[in-house]
Structures are given as structure tokens and as C-alpha cells.
Amino acid sequence: MRDIERNPKLASRQEYDLVVVGGGIYGAMMALEATLRDCSVLLLEKEDFGGATSYNSLRIIHGGLRELRTLNLQRYWTFGRERRWFLEYFPDLVERLPVLVPLYQRGLMRTSVFTLAFLVDRLLLPKRDRRVDGKRAIPYGQVLSSSEAKRLFPSAKKEGLKGGALWYDACVPDSQRLIMEVLRLVCQMGGTALNYTPAVELVSSQGQVEGVRARDARKDESHRFHADTVVNAAGPWSREMAERFGRHAPDLRPCLSAWNVLFDRESPAECAVGAAPSGSGAQHYFLHPWEGRLLVGTGHAARENTGESPHLSQEELDDFLREVNDAFPNLELSRDEILHVYAGHLPAKRRGSPSLSKEETWIDHSDHGGPEGLLSVQGTKFTAARSTAETVMKHLFPDRIVPKGRHDAFRKARSERAGERGVFDYNWAPPSSDSSWLEPLARIVEEEAVVHLDDLVLRRTNLGDNPKRALRVAPRLCDLFDWDEKRRRNELERLNDHFRWANAPESTAEEYV
């Protein structure tokens, strides 16, 4: 079984049908959809796989119900189909997520509106997700009485509560593992994925793409990778990447900051709960019962460009806490309970706006005077990554369908790999007298192109979901690498820097050595 082998020099000797620039969920799905079509694929990521926006998501796969509010039926169908796809192919990593919205008869948040929405949902898609068995089946949404809503969410504000809307999305508790499993499948089926290899220049001749030049950041070496087609899937940086490739792309959106906050508190409900602060037009926030703790999101703030940090200012954090406590007045969340802030860039409606762009965007630059074979993609939702990749591949390779044998091989490989590789319970702690827990982590280091300590802690496992535990086990994890003392301390400091938002003990990882 082929591993994710990080060897840029060897990879540069091959010819590719497609180079994908960007190793988040959109880039990973581009590589998967191309590989399923028997394309030879190379994926280049400037840092580590899934380390930016994809890592900082709310971990929810939307089912499309909310798209009925704007009658966007295309997006409604797409989201519903993708929810089913994730549940079918990654049942070990994706699970159903019940979502409750208490109803106070304000605006569209009314029992009558949701009664109609659930009726439309039944009529449009009566069998799509109901015909599967077990935990992958999606029950119909329903409007609950006020007492039923209160039973599911005891912290709901009683005054004015008229009922609740309950439906089912899906969630990816360990989204970093899903990205890695996608990339492992890509490599097993013949693709190549390189992290810490930023693309620096597009290579073209006479109006035709011929590949990219990229730099091996580990060895500071430059390599040319040959391909007739390049997809720029650099996420929030896709606009800047297009400009680096010499193409002005005004249709690609500028960025904003988006964040989700993890609190050191058990969730007040077993389902996700949505509510908006008082006031017209206020956005909804969601309480996500994640990894045994409470994850709350998503907040947005304007940024001029991706050069500005997505991390929150103190004022932005205070505003976020105030709005969330307004939406859920009985929770009284405080700054002292914050374990971590997951912040990243996402496309905004326009420069300087705190409003998220609602649609995925892709551009064939040959339609705008650019070379043949260059496309740029910009996504907004984890949910839509695969469907966007499928659309782009049909445009790029219209004659290449997914052969049945290839699809069956993908399904078989996925079923063989089902399992919780690198996944630990939130409160798990390693036994002091037993080191056998390190053995599967050593295989991950060997097989998944782990370069830095935080690659292993944050993006190959979920050890980093519990910041205090991550800092405690970090020195023992360093034993998995052939590092001298200076490198160990640099890696521990790098991990400490990531957890600067953590409500951790005063001792840092170095002091546990």
C-alpha cells in the first residue's frame, strides 16, 4: 500500500495530467476526483495538509435545509447529496448531527415556517437519505412543542418559547483525519501529494500551461513539475496565487476572518443548537457538542487581505462573547473558559466586508485571456468541496468519466481503511508505564509525510483537541523523530506558539521534558 511519500526531487521526474495547488479540503477533493478519472495527479501544499481554513472549521456537513429559506434548490440538492456521500464513504469519520433551533416566533424562526420547510423537504427528497440503514439514515425534520424543545436544550430561554425545529445534518469530529484519509487514497491510487512545497511560478508557452515551478521548503531546492493543467485551489489565497501566476482574477473574492471557539465546558445539549442574538438581521450562532466539549461558531470579522492575521483582537473576542451570550442568555460563557480559538480566512462578499460569500467560485482563465489549462477555485463550505471538484473535473476532462472498476477500488480501499487511526477520546491520557500507544503514531509519522511535531499533534491526530494534554505528551512524541536536542526544543516551541489561546497550565511543553 503506497504511503504519502514526501520526495519532491523524485516527483519532479514524472509527467502529470494535473497539478493541484493547495492541500486543504478543496485541493484534496480535486486530487481525489481527478485520480478517480485515471488522471496522474500531483498536489502541492505550501505548508502542511489541511492546516489553514480546513482545520479551523465548525466540523459540520450541511444537509441543505437552510437553503430553502432563499429557495436555492440547486444548493439544497447539492448539500443533501454531499451529506449522503460523506456518510456513505466515511462512516468511521462522519456521523449524523441533530440540530435544534428554539423558536420564538421572530422573523423566519417561526413554527409555521419550519412546518412548511419540513413538508417541502419531504416532498422534494422523500427517499434520498431515508433508504439507507442504521446511523447513516437521515430522519425527517420535525417541529417540536416548547416542552420538547426545553427537554432537549434545558438552557433554552423560557420566555416566549413556542417550540423548536429539529433536523439532521452531519458532522466530521476529526476533519483533519478525513483530509488525510482522502490524500492516502489519492496516493494509493497513483497520485502524489507534497507538503511544504509552495508553488512559486506558473510555467507556460504560447498560451498553454506546461506546469509549475515549486520550492522544497525543507531543502530550499527548486523543482519544475510538468503538467498541461493546473488548478489553483489555494483557498483564501487563490486570488493572490492567481496574481502570482500572472492572472488578474477580480471574480475571486477577498477574505475575511472566520473563527470558532472551544470552551472548557460540557455541551448543554446532545444536539447542536442554533440561535441568534436579539435584533433584526443578526446572524445565527451554533453550539456544537464536539469531542466532549462545547464548540461555538461561527464569528466573522473584516480583513483587508490574507496578510492580516485571522486571529481575533481582544475587542473582537469580547464582541463575540457578548453576542453568543445574548443568543444563549443562560450559558454565561466567559473568556476564562476558552480552550482554543480556531481562526482562519474565508472568502468575503467584498473587500472589507464581514459577510461571508455564499457561493463557491471557479474560473477558467483561458476565458479571460489567460493560458489554456489554468483554473482557479475558491470555496466557502467544507460540505461543497467534493461537488465543486467534480464539476471542475467534468469541465477539464469531459471525456473522462469515473470507470466502475476505479470507483469500486475506491470503495473497497475506503472500507478496508475504516477505523479511528490517530483518534483519541478527549480525556484520554497515556499510561505512564506503557508505551504501546506510541506504536500507531510511529506508523503515522512513517506513512503520512509528518515533518513537524505540530503536523502529528494537530493534523494527523486529534491529540491537539485537548491543548493541555497535547502539551503534556509532546516531549514523548518527539521520541518518534530522529531529532537532536535543539530541533526538539524548536518543535516544542512551535507547538506552544499554536496554543497561545489555550487555557493551559503555566508550564509549557519544554518544562515537561
Short mmCIF file of C-alpha atoms in Angstrom, two decimals:
data_model
loop_
_atom_site.label_atom_id
_atom_site.label_comp_id
_atom_site.label_asym_id
_atom_site.label_seq_id
_atom_site.Cartn_x
_atom_site.Cartn_y
_atom_site.Cartn_z
CA MET A 1 0.00 0.00 0.00
CA ARG A 2 1.57 3.27 -1.09
CA ASP A 3 2.23 5.90 1.57
CA ILE A 4 2.20 9.68 1.28
CA GLU A 5 5.86 9.92 0.32
CA ARG A 6 7.46 13.34 0.51
CA ASN A 7 10.13 13.30 -2.20
CA PRO A 8 9.90 16.45 -4.38
CA LYS A 9 13.01 15.58 -6.39
CA LEU A 10 11.61 12.19 -7.39
CA ALA A 11 8.17 13.67 -8.07
CA SER A 12 9.68 16.26 -10.45
CA ARG A 13 10.83 13.48 -12.81
CA GLN A 14 7.28 12.48 -13.68
CA GLU A 15 4.74 13.93 -16.12
CA TYR A 16 1.28 14.75 -14.76
CA ASP A 17 -2.15 15.33 -16.24
CA LEU A 18 -2.93 17.74 -13.42
CA VAL A 19 -1.15 19.74 -10.73
CA VAL A 20 -3.34 20.92 -7.85
CA VAL A 21 -2.00 23.84 -5.84
CA GLY A 22 -3.41 23.79 -2.31
CA GLY A 23 -3.75 20.99 0.23
CA GLY A 24 -6.93 21.91 2.08
CA ILE A 25 -10.22 20.07 1.68
CA TYR A 26 -10.85 21.61 -1.77
CA GLY A 27 -7.41 20.67 -3.08
CA ALA A 28 -7.67 17.17 -1.61
CA MET A 29 -11.04 16.61 -3.27
CA MET A 30 -9.70 17.93 -6.60
CA ALA A 31 -6.93 15.35 -6.40
CA LEU A 32 -9.38 12.58 -5.48
CA GLU A 33 -11.85 13.32 -8.29
CA ALA A 34 -9.02 13.54 -10.83
CA THR A 35 -7.44 10.30 -9.61
CA LEU A 36 -10.78 8.50 -9.87
CA ARG A 37 -10.76 9.52 -13.56
CA ASP A 38 -7.39 7.85 -14.07
CA CYS A 39 -5.55 11.17 -14.25
CA SER A 40 -1.99 11.35 -12.99
CA VAL A 41 -2.14 13.96 -10.23
CA LEU A 42 0.32 15.96 -8.16
CA LEU A 43 -0.85 18.04 -5.21
CA LEU A 44 1.38 20.81 -3.84
CA GLU A 45 0.80 22.40 -0.43
CA LYS A 46 2.89 25.34 0.77
CA GLU A 47 2.76 24.30 4.44
CA ASP A 48 1.02 21.21 5.85
CA PHE A 49 -2.05 19.45 4.53
CA GLY A 50 -5.32 20.85 5.84
CA GLY A 51 -3.52 23.27 8.11
CA ALA A 52 -5.35 26.54 7.44
CA THR A 53 -9.07 27.19 6.90
CA SER A 54 -9.96 23.49 6.66
CA TYR A 55 -8.53 22.85 10.12
CA ASN A 56 -10.47 25.70 11.69
CA SER A 57 -13.98 24.80 10.51
CA LEU A 58 -17.03 24.10 12.69
CA ARG A 59 -16.84 20.44 11.54
CA ILE A 60 -20.41 20.41 10.21
CA ILE A 61 -21.59 18.87 6.92
CA HIS A 62 -24.71 20.82 5.97
CA GLY A 63 -27.69 18.94 4.61
CA GLY A 64 -29.16 21.86 2.67
CA LEU A 65 -32.30 22.58 4.70
CA ARG A 66 -31.24 26.17 5.36
CA GLU A 67 -31.01 26.78 1.61
CA LEU A 68 -34.81 26.52 1.41
CA ARG A 69 -35.02 29.93 3.08
CA THR A 70 -33.77 31.52 -0.13
CA LEU A 71 -35.29 28.86 -2.41
CA ASN A 72 -31.82 27.97 -3.67
CA LEU A 73 -32.87 24.49 -4.73
CA GLN A 74 -29.66 23.71 -6.60
CA ARG A 75 -27.58 24.28 -3.49
CA TYR A 76 -30.18 22.45 -1.38
CA TRP A 77 -29.89 19.35 -3.57
CA THR A 78 -26.10 19.59 -3.72
CA PHE A 79 -25.70 19.81 0.05
CA GLY A 80 -28.10 16.92 0.59
CA ARG A 81 -26.23 14.77 -1.89
CA GLU A 82 -22.87 15.61 -0.30
CA ARG A 83 -24.13 14.81 3.18
CA ARG A 84 -25.08 11.37 1.89
CA TRP A 85 -21.69 10.95 0.14
CA PHE A 86 -19.71 11.72 3.30
CA LEU A 87 -21.86 9.42 5.43
CA GLU A 88 -21.58 6.61 2.88
CA TYR A 89 -17.85 6.66 2.22
CA PHE A 90 -16.52 7.84 5.58
CA PRO A 91 -18.87 6.31 8.17
CA ASP A 92 -15.97 5.98 10.60
CA LEU A 93 -15.28 9.72 10.48
CA VAL A 94 -18.69 11.27 9.70
CA GLU A 95 -21.81 10.93 11.81
CA ARG A 96 -25.32 12.31 11.97
CA LEU A 97 -25.75 15.56 13.85
CA PRO A 98 -29.18 16.54 15.18
CA VAL A 99 -29.70 20.31 15.05
CA LEU A 100 -32.22 22.16 17.20
CA VAL A 101 -33.35 25.76 16.80
CA PRO A 102 -35.61 27.07 19.58
CA LEU A 103 -38.45 29.10 18.05
CA TYR A 104 -39.64 32.39 19.49
CA GLN A 105 -41.82 33.44 16.54
CA ARG A 106 -39.40 36.08 15.26
CA GLY A 107 -38.78 36.63 11.55
CA LEU A 108 -38.38 33.29 9.77
CA MET A 109 -37.79 31.49 13.05
CA ARG A 110 -41.44 30.50 13.40
CA THR A 111 -43.18 27.16 13.86
CA SER A 112 -45.28 27.79 10.74
CA VAL A 113 -42.22 28.49 8.57
CA PHE A 114 -40.43 25.31 9.66
CA THR A 115 -43.58 23.22 9.32
CA LEU A 116 -43.69 24.30 5.67
CA ALA A 117 -39.93 23.80 5.20
CA PHE A 118 -40.07 20.25 6.55
CA LEU A 119 -43.05 19.49 4.30
CA VAL A 120 -41.13 20.72 1.25
CA ASP A 121 -38.13 18.66 2.33
CA ARG A 122 -40.32 15.51 2.43
CA LEU A 123 -41.82 16.24 -0.99
CA LEU A 124 -38.56 17.06 -2.75
CA LEU A 125 -36.40 14.30 -1.35
CA PRO A 126 -38.58 11.56 0.09
CA LYS A 127 -36.06 8.71 -0.30
CA ARG A 128 -32.64 10.24 -0.76
CA ASP A 129 -31.30 9.72 2.75
CA ARG A 130 -34.10 7.64 4.24
CA ARG A 131 -33.44 4.40 2.34
CA VAL A 132 -30.09 3.64 3.99
CA ASP A 133 -29.91 1.71 7.22
CA GLY A 134 -28.62 2.45 10.67
CA LYS A 135 -26.88 5.62 11.73
CA ARG A 136 -26.42 6.84 8.14
CA ALA A 137 -30.17 7.31 7.66
CA ILE A 138 -31.43 10.89 7.96
CA PRO A 139 -34.78 11.15 9.80
CA TYR A 140 -37.32 13.72 8.69
CA GLY A 141 -37.22 17.10 10.37
CA GLN A 142 -39.99 17.96 12.77
CA VAL A 143 -41.42 20.87 14.69
CA LEU A 144 -41.38 20.22 18.43
CA SER A 145 -43.51 21.59 21.21
CA SER A 146 -41.97 24.08 23.62
CA SER A 147 -41.71 21.39 26.31
CA GLU A 148 -39.92 19.02 23.92
CA ALA A 149 -37.51 21.77 22.88
CA LYS A 150 -36.84 22.55 26.53
CA ARG A 151 -36.17 18.88 27.27
CA LEU A 152 -33.54 18.67 24.51
CA PHE A 153 -32.00 22.01 25.44
CA PRO A 154 -32.63 22.74 29.13
CA SER A 155 -30.70 26.03 28.89
CA ALA A 156 -33.18 27.48 26.40
CA LYS A 157 -34.72 30.79 27.41
CA LYS A 158 -38.25 30.01 28.58
CA GLU A 159 -39.83 33.40 27.95
CA GLY A 160 -41.60 33.43 24.58
CA LEU A 161 -40.51 29.90 23.63
CA LYS A 162 -43.14 28.45 21.27
CA GLY A 163 -41.42 25.29 20.10
CA GLY A 164 -38.35 24.05 18.30
CA ALA A 165 -37.22 22.93 14.86
CA LEU A 166 -35.24 19.67 14.84
CA TRP A 167 -33.45 18.36 11.75
CA TYR A 168 -30.31 16.39 10.89
CA ASP A 169 -27.06 17.49 9.32
CA ALA A 170 -23.81 15.56 9.68
CA CYS A 171 -20.52 16.34 11.36
CA VAL A 172 -16.84 15.44 10.98
CA PRO A 173 -15.46 15.46 14.53
CA ASP A 174 -11.94 14.79 13.25
CA SER A 175 -11.91 16.64 9.95
CA GLN A 176 -8.11 16.56 9.82
CA ARG A 177 -8.23 12.76 9.65
CA LEU A 178 -10.75 12.88 6.81
CA ILE A 179 -8.42 15.07 4.74
CA MET A 180 -5.53 12.72 5.43
CA GLU A 181 -7.60 9.67 4.50
CA VAL A 182 -8.56 11.32 1.20
CA LEU A 183 -4.90 12.02 0.45
CA ARG A 184 -3.87 8.48 1.43
CA LEU A 185 -6.45 7.15 -1.03
CA VAL A 186 -5.16 9.51 -3.74
CA CYS A 187 -1.63 8.23 -3.24
CA GLN A 188 -2.76 4.59 -3.08
CA MET A 189 -4.42 5.04 -6.48
CA GLY A 190 -1.27 6.50 -8.03
CA GLY A 191 -1.33 10.19 -7.12
CA THR A 192 1.38 12.21 -5.37
CA ALA A 193 0.96 14.74 -2.54
CA LEU A 194 3.75 17.02 -1.30
CA ASN A 195 3.54 19.27 1.73
CA TYR A 196 5.93 22.15 2.46
CA THR A 197 6.36 22.62 -1.30
CA PRO A 198 4.96 26.03 -2.28
CA ALA A 199 4.26 26.76 -5.95
CA VAL A 200 6.11 29.91 -6.91
CA GLU A 201 5.67 30.25 -10.69
CA LEU A 202 3.40 29.08 -13.49
CA VAL A 203 5.25 27.65 -16.49
CA SER A 204 3.53 28.21 -19.83
CA SER A 205 4.43 28.55 -23.50
CA GLN A 206 2.44 30.01 -26.41
CA GLY A 207 -0.72 30.25 -24.39
CA GLN A 208 -0.59 26.69 -22.97
CA VAL A 209 0.18 25.68 -19.40
CA GLU A 210 3.21 23.42 -19.10
CA GLY A 211 3.45 23.07 -15.34
CA VAL A 212 4.64 24.93 -12.26
CA ARG A 213 7.88 25.68 -10.54
CA ALA A 214 7.82 24.98 -6.80
CA ARG A 215 10.26 25.14 -3.91
CA ASP A 216 11.04 22.36 -1.47
CA ALA A 217 10.88 24.39 1.74
CA ARG A 218 12.71 21.68 3.69
CA LYS A 219 15.82 21.69 1.49
CA ASP A 220 15.40 25.09 -0.17
CA GLU A 221 15.54 23.48 -3.62
CA SER A 222 13.57 24.48 -6.70
CA HIS A 223 11.83 21.90 -8.89
CA ARG A 224 9.78 22.06 -12.06
CA PHE A 225 6.68 19.88 -12.25
CA HIS A 226 5.30 19.16 -15.74
CA ALA A 227 1.55 19.17 -16.45
CA ASP A 228 -0.81 20.51 -19.10
CA THR A 229 -3.37 21.55 -16.48
CA VAL A 230 -3.03 23.41 -13.19
CA VAL A 231 -5.83 24.02 -10.70
CA ASN A 232 -5.23 26.80 -8.21
CA ALA A 233 -7.13 25.60 -5.13
CA ALA A 234 -5.25 27.72 -2.62
CA GLY A 235 -8.37 28.59 -0.64
CA PRO A 236 -8.37 32.16 0.68
CA TRP A 237 -5.03 32.64 -1.10
CA SER A 238 -6.39 31.65 -4.52
CA ARG A 239 -6.71 35.30 -5.54
CA GLU A 240 -3.09 36.03 -4.60
CA MET A 241 -1.95 32.78 -6.23
CA ALA A 242 -3.70 33.69 -9.49
CA GLU A 243 -1.92 37.03 -9.46
CA ARG A 244 1.39 35.28 -8.77
CA PHE A 245 0.67 33.19 -11.85
CA GLY A 246 0.21 36.42 -13.77
CA ARG A 247 -3.56 36.41 -13.97
CA HIS A 248 -5.74 39.17 -12.53
CA ALA A 249 -8.86 37.50 -11.12
CA PRO A 250 -11.40 40.07 -9.92
CA ASP A 251 -14.09 37.35 -9.67
CA LEU A 252 -12.15 35.68 -6.88
CA ARG A 253 -13.20 37.09 -3.53
CA PRO A 254 -11.12 38.96 -0.97
CA CYS A 255 -11.01 37.45 2.51
CA LEU A 256 -12.46 37.84 5.97
CA SER A 257 -11.63 36.22 9.30
CA ALA A 258 -13.84 33.36 10.49
CA TRP A 259 -13.49 31.66 13.86
CA ASN A 260 -14.94 29.02 16.17
CA VAL A 261 -14.22 28.96 19.89
CA LEU A 262 -13.73 25.85 22.03
CA PHE A 263 -14.85 26.21 25.65
CA ASP A 264 -13.78 24.04 28.56
CA ARG A 265 -17.36 23.12 29.33
CA GLU A 266 -19.58 20.17 28.53
CA SER A 267 -22.19 20.91 25.89
CA PRO A 268 -25.60 21.88 27.33
CA ALA A 269 -27.31 19.57 24.81
CA GLU A 270 -26.57 16.37 22.92
CA CYS A 271 -27.61 18.08 19.68
CA ALA A 272 -26.24 21.18 18.02
CA VAL A 273 -28.28 24.24 18.93
CA GLY A 274 -28.71 27.39 16.85
CA ALA A 275 -29.90 30.83 17.93
CA ALA A 276 -29.39 34.48 17.03
CA PRO A 277 -28.86 37.50 19.29
CA SER A 278 -31.77 39.86 19.70
CA GLY A 279 -32.09 42.40 16.93
CA SER A 280 -33.12 42.33 13.32
CA GLY A 281 -30.81 40.59 10.87
CA ALA A 282 -28.47 39.13 13.49
CA GLN A 283 -26.57 36.06 12.39
CA HIS A 284 -27.13 32.65 13.96
CA TYR A 285 -24.54 31.03 16.17
CA PHE A 286 -24.35 27.29 16.81
CA LEU A 287 -23.40 25.31 19.87
CA HIS A 288 -21.68 22.14 18.67
CA PRO A 289 -21.26 19.24 21.14
CA TRP A 290 -17.77 18.39 19.93
CA GLU A 291 -15.21 15.99 21.41
CA GLY A 292 -16.86 16.18 24.83
CA ARG A 293 -16.61 19.96 24.95
CA LEU A 294 -18.53 22.95 23.62
CA LEU A 295 -17.52 24.41 20.25
CA VAL A 296 -19.27 27.67 19.35
CA GLY A 297 -19.29 29.39 15.99
CA THR A 298 -19.01 30.96 13.64
CA GLY A 299 -17.87 34.54 14.12
CA HIS A 300 -16.74 36.79 11.25
CA ALA A 301 -14.74 39.99 11.01
CA ALA A 302 -13.42 42.05 8.12
CA ARG A 303 -9.82 41.76 6.95
CA GLU A 304 -8.17 43.70 4.16
CA ASN A 305 -6.17 40.75 2.86
CA THR A 306 -4.71 37.38 3.82
CA GLY A 307 -1.60 39.14 5.08
CA GLU A 308 -3.62 40.17 8.11
CA SER A 309 -3.86 37.51 10.79
CA PRO A 310 -7.26 35.80 11.08
CA HIS A 311 -6.82 35.66 14.85
CA LEU A 312 -9.15 37.76 16.94
CA SER A 313 -8.38 41.03 18.60
CA GLN A 314 -9.45 41.38 22.22
CA GLU A 315 -12.30 43.62 21.09
CA GLU A 316 -13.50 41.09 18.51
CA LEU A 317 -13.41 38.32 21.11
CA ASP A 318 -15.40 40.43 23.59
CA ASP A 319 -17.98 41.25 20.91
CA PHE A 320 -18.27 37.56 20.03
CA LEU A 321 -18.83 36.55 23.65
CA ARG A 322 -21.40 39.28 24.11
CA GLU A 323 -23.38 38.19 21.03
CA VAL A 324 -23.24 34.49 21.89
CA ASN A 325 -24.39 35.17 25.45
CA ASP A 326 -27.21 37.31 24.04
CA ALA A 327 -28.25 34.43 21.76
CA PHE A 328 -27.97 31.89 24.62
CA PRO A 329 -28.59 34.00 27.74
CA ASN A 330 -28.47 31.12 30.22
CA LEU A 331 -24.99 29.94 29.28
CA GLU A 332 -22.94 32.90 30.55
CA LEU A 333 -19.80 31.86 28.69
CA SER A 334 -16.64 33.62 29.81
CA ARG A 335 -13.18 34.30 28.48
CA ASP A 336 -11.65 32.18 31.28
CA GLU A 337 -13.28 29.05 29.85
CA ILE A 338 -11.72 29.36 26.40
CA LEU A 339 -9.52 26.40 25.49
CA HIS A 340 -8.73 27.40 21.94
CA VAL A 341 -9.78 29.71 19.12
CA TYR A 342 -9.91 28.13 15.67
CA ALA A 343 -9.45 31.03 13.27
CA GLY A 344 -8.92 31.09 9.52
CA HIS A 345 -9.61 33.09 6.37
CA LEU A 346 -12.70 32.64 4.19
CA PRO A 347 -13.94 34.47 1.07
CA ALA A 348 -15.90 37.64 1.80
CA LYS A 349 -18.66 39.21 -0.29
CA ARG A 350 -16.38 42.17 -0.98
CA ARG A 351 -13.21 43.72 0.36
CA GLY A 352 -13.56 44.97 3.93
CA SER A 353 -16.86 43.16 4.47
CA PRO A 354 -17.52 40.85 7.46
CA SER A 355 -20.15 38.97 5.42
CA LEU A 356 -19.25 35.55 4.04
CA SER A 357 -19.54 34.85 0.32
CA LYS A 358 -22.35 32.35 -0.17
CA GLU A 359 -21.21 30.53 -3.30
CA GLU A 360 -18.19 28.57 -4.47
CA THR A 361 -16.34 30.18 -7.40
CA TRP A 362 -14.20 28.69 -10.15
CA ILE A 363 -12.65 30.42 -13.14
CA ASP A 364 -11.15 29.05 -16.34
CA HIS A 365 -8.53 31.69 -17.03
CA SER A 366 -8.49 30.87 -20.75
CA ASP A 367 -11.93 32.51 -20.92
CA HIS A 368 -10.33 35.76 -19.71
CA GLY A 369 -7.22 35.95 -21.82
CA GLY A 370 -5.13 33.54 -19.79
CA PRO A 371 -3.38 30.36 -20.88
CA GLU A 372 -5.19 27.13 -21.66
CA GLY A 373 -5.10 24.75 -18.72
CA LEU A 374 -5.20 27.17 -15.76
CA LEU A 375 -8.20 27.25 -13.42
CA SER A 376 -8.73 28.87 -10.04
CA VAL A 377 -11.16 27.61 -7.42
CA GLN A 378 -12.41 29.28 -4.27
CA GLY A 379 -14.71 27.51 -1.83
CA THR A 380 -16.70 28.56 1.21
CA LYS A 381 -18.08 25.33 2.71
CA PHE A 382 -16.35 22.09 3.67
CA THR A 383 -19.60 20.44 2.53
CA ALA A 384 -19.27 21.58 -1.09
CA ALA A 385 -15.62 20.62 -1.66
CA ARG A 386 -16.22 17.31 -3.42
CA SER A 387 -19.13 18.51 -5.57
CA THR A 388 -17.08 21.53 -6.68
CA ALA A 389 -14.18 19.25 -7.54
CA GLU A 390 -16.50 17.00 -9.54
CA THR A 391 -17.79 19.99 -11.52
CA VAL A 392 -14.28 21.25 -12.27
CA MET A 393 -13.07 17.80 -13.37
CA LYS A 394 -16.02 17.43 -15.76
CA HIS A 395 -15.05 20.78 -17.27
CA LEU A 396 -11.34 19.94 -17.54
CA PHE A 397 -11.64 16.30 -18.62
CA PRO A 398 -15.10 15.95 -20.21
CA ASP A 399 -14.20 12.64 -21.85
CA ARG A 400 -13.00 11.04 -18.64
CA ILE A 401 -15.73 9.51 -16.55
CA VAL A 402 -15.13 7.54 -13.37
CA PRO A 403 -14.77 3.90 -14.51
CA LYS A 404 -16.78 1.41 -12.50
CA GLY A 405 -13.65 -0.53 -11.63
CA ARG A 406 -11.98 2.62 -10.36
CA HIS A 407 -14.99 3.54 -8.25
CA ASP A 408 -15.19 0.01 -6.84
CA ALA A 409 -11.49 0.13 -5.97
CA PHE A 410 -12.06 3.41 -4.15
CA ARG A 411 -14.99 1.96 -2.23
CA LYS A 412 -13.02 -1.17 -1.34
CA ALA A 413 -9.95 0.79 -0.23
CA ARG A 414 -12.11 3.04 1.87
CA SER A 415 -13.86 0.12 3.58
CA GLU A 416 -10.50 -1.53 4.32
CA ARG A 417 -9.21 1.66 5.90
CA ALA A 418 -12.26 2.36 8.03
CA GLY A 419 -11.14 2.87 11.59
CA GLU A 420 -10.10 5.51 14.07
CA ARG A 421 -6.47 5.98 13.14
CA GLY A 422 -4.97 8.72 15.31
CA VAL A 423 -8.25 9.39 17.13
CA PHE A 424 -8.38 9.59 20.94
CA ASP A 425 -11.11 10.43 23.43
CA TYR A 426 -10.92 14.00 24.68
CA ASN A 427 -9.99 12.99 28.24
CA TRP A 428 -7.66 10.15 27.24
CA ALA A 429 -4.20 10.27 28.83
CA PRO A 430 -1.26 7.98 28.02
CA PRO A 431 -0.38 5.39 30.66
CA SER A 432 2.90 6.20 32.34
CA SER A 433 4.15 2.61 32.34
CA ASP A 434 3.08 1.58 28.84
CA SER A 435 4.44 2.99 25.59
CA SER A 436 2.40 0.82 23.20
CA TRP A 437 0.17 3.81 22.36
CA LEU A 438 3.14 5.31 20.52
CA GLU A 439 3.35 2.45 18.01
CA PRO A 440 0.41 3.52 15.77
CA LEU A 441 1.67 7.10 15.94
CA ALA A 442 5.07 5.93 14.73
CA ARG A 443 3.34 4.40 11.69
CA ILE A 444 1.58 7.71 11.01
CA VAL A 445 4.95 9.50 11.15
CA GLU A 446 6.38 7.00 8.70
CA GLU A 447 3.43 6.85 6.30
CA GLU A 448 1.94 10.35 6.21
CA ALA A 449 4.75 12.82 5.46
CA VAL A 450 4.98 14.21 9.01
CA VAL A 451 7.63 16.94 9.06
CA HIS A 452 6.94 18.87 12.26
CA LEU A 453 5.65 17.92 15.68
CA ASP A 454 2.51 20.01 15.20
CA ASP A 455 1.81 18.10 11.96
CA LEU A 456 1.38 14.99 14.11
CA VAL A 457 -0.41 16.59 17.05
CA LEU A 458 -2.82 18.80 15.12
CA ARG A 459 -3.26 17.43 11.59
CA ARG A 460 -2.64 13.67 11.76
CA THR A 461 -4.31 13.00 15.12
CA ASN A 462 -6.78 14.72 17.42
CA LEU A 463 -4.34 14.90 20.31
CA GLY A 464 -4.32 18.67 19.91
CA ASP A 465 -8.06 18.99 20.51
CA ASN A 466 -7.22 18.91 24.22
CA PRO A 467 -4.49 21.58 24.47
CA LYS A 468 -3.37 20.66 28.00
CA ARG A 469 -2.91 17.02 27.04
CA ALA A 470 -1.13 17.97 23.82
CA LEU A 471 1.50 19.95 25.73
CA ARG A 472 1.97 17.13 28.23
CA VAL A 473 2.53 14.37 25.66
CA ALA A 474 4.56 16.48 23.22
CA PRO A 475 8.00 15.60 24.67
CA ARG A 476 7.25 11.87 24.43
CA LEU A 477 6.10 12.32 20.83
CA CYS A 478 9.47 13.88 19.99
CA ASP A 479 10.99 10.44 20.64
CA LEU A 480 9.33 9.27 17.42
CA PHE A 481 11.66 11.50 15.41
CA ASP A 482 15.39 11.47 14.85
CA TRP A 483 15.92 14.97 16.24
CA ASP A 484 18.76 16.47 18.21
CA GLU A 485 18.08 18.50 21.35
CA LYS A 486 17.98 21.83 19.52
CA ARG A 487 15.43 20.57 17.00
CA ARG A 488 13.30 19.07 19.80
CA ARG A 489 13.12 22.39 21.60
CA ASN A 490 12.33 24.28 18.41
CA GLU A 491 9.49 21.87 17.66
CA LEU A 492 8.11 22.13 21.20
CA GLU A 493 8.22 25.91 21.00
CA ARG A 494 6.41 25.79 17.65
CA LEU A 495 3.63 23.75 19.27
CA ASN A 496 3.47 26.12 22.24
CA ASP A 497 3.03 29.02 19.87
CA HIS A 498 0.00 27.35 18.29
CA PHE A 499 -1.68 27.08 21.70
CA ARG A 500 -1.20 30.69 22.70
CA TRP A 501 -5.01 30.91 23.09
CA ALA A 502 -5.07 27.79 25.26
CA ASN A 503 -6.24 27.98 28.84
CA ALA A 504 -3.33 25.71 29.74
CA PRO A 505 -1.16 25.43 32.87
CA GLU A 506 1.65 27.91 33.23
CA SER A 507 4.10 25.08 32.46
CA THR A 508 4.89 24.81 28.77
CA ALA A 509 5.78 21.75 26.77
CA GLU A 510 9.51 22.33 27.24
CA GLU A 511 9.11 22.11 31.00
CA TYR A 512 7.60 18.63 30.70
CA VAL A 513 10.82 17.33 29.13
#
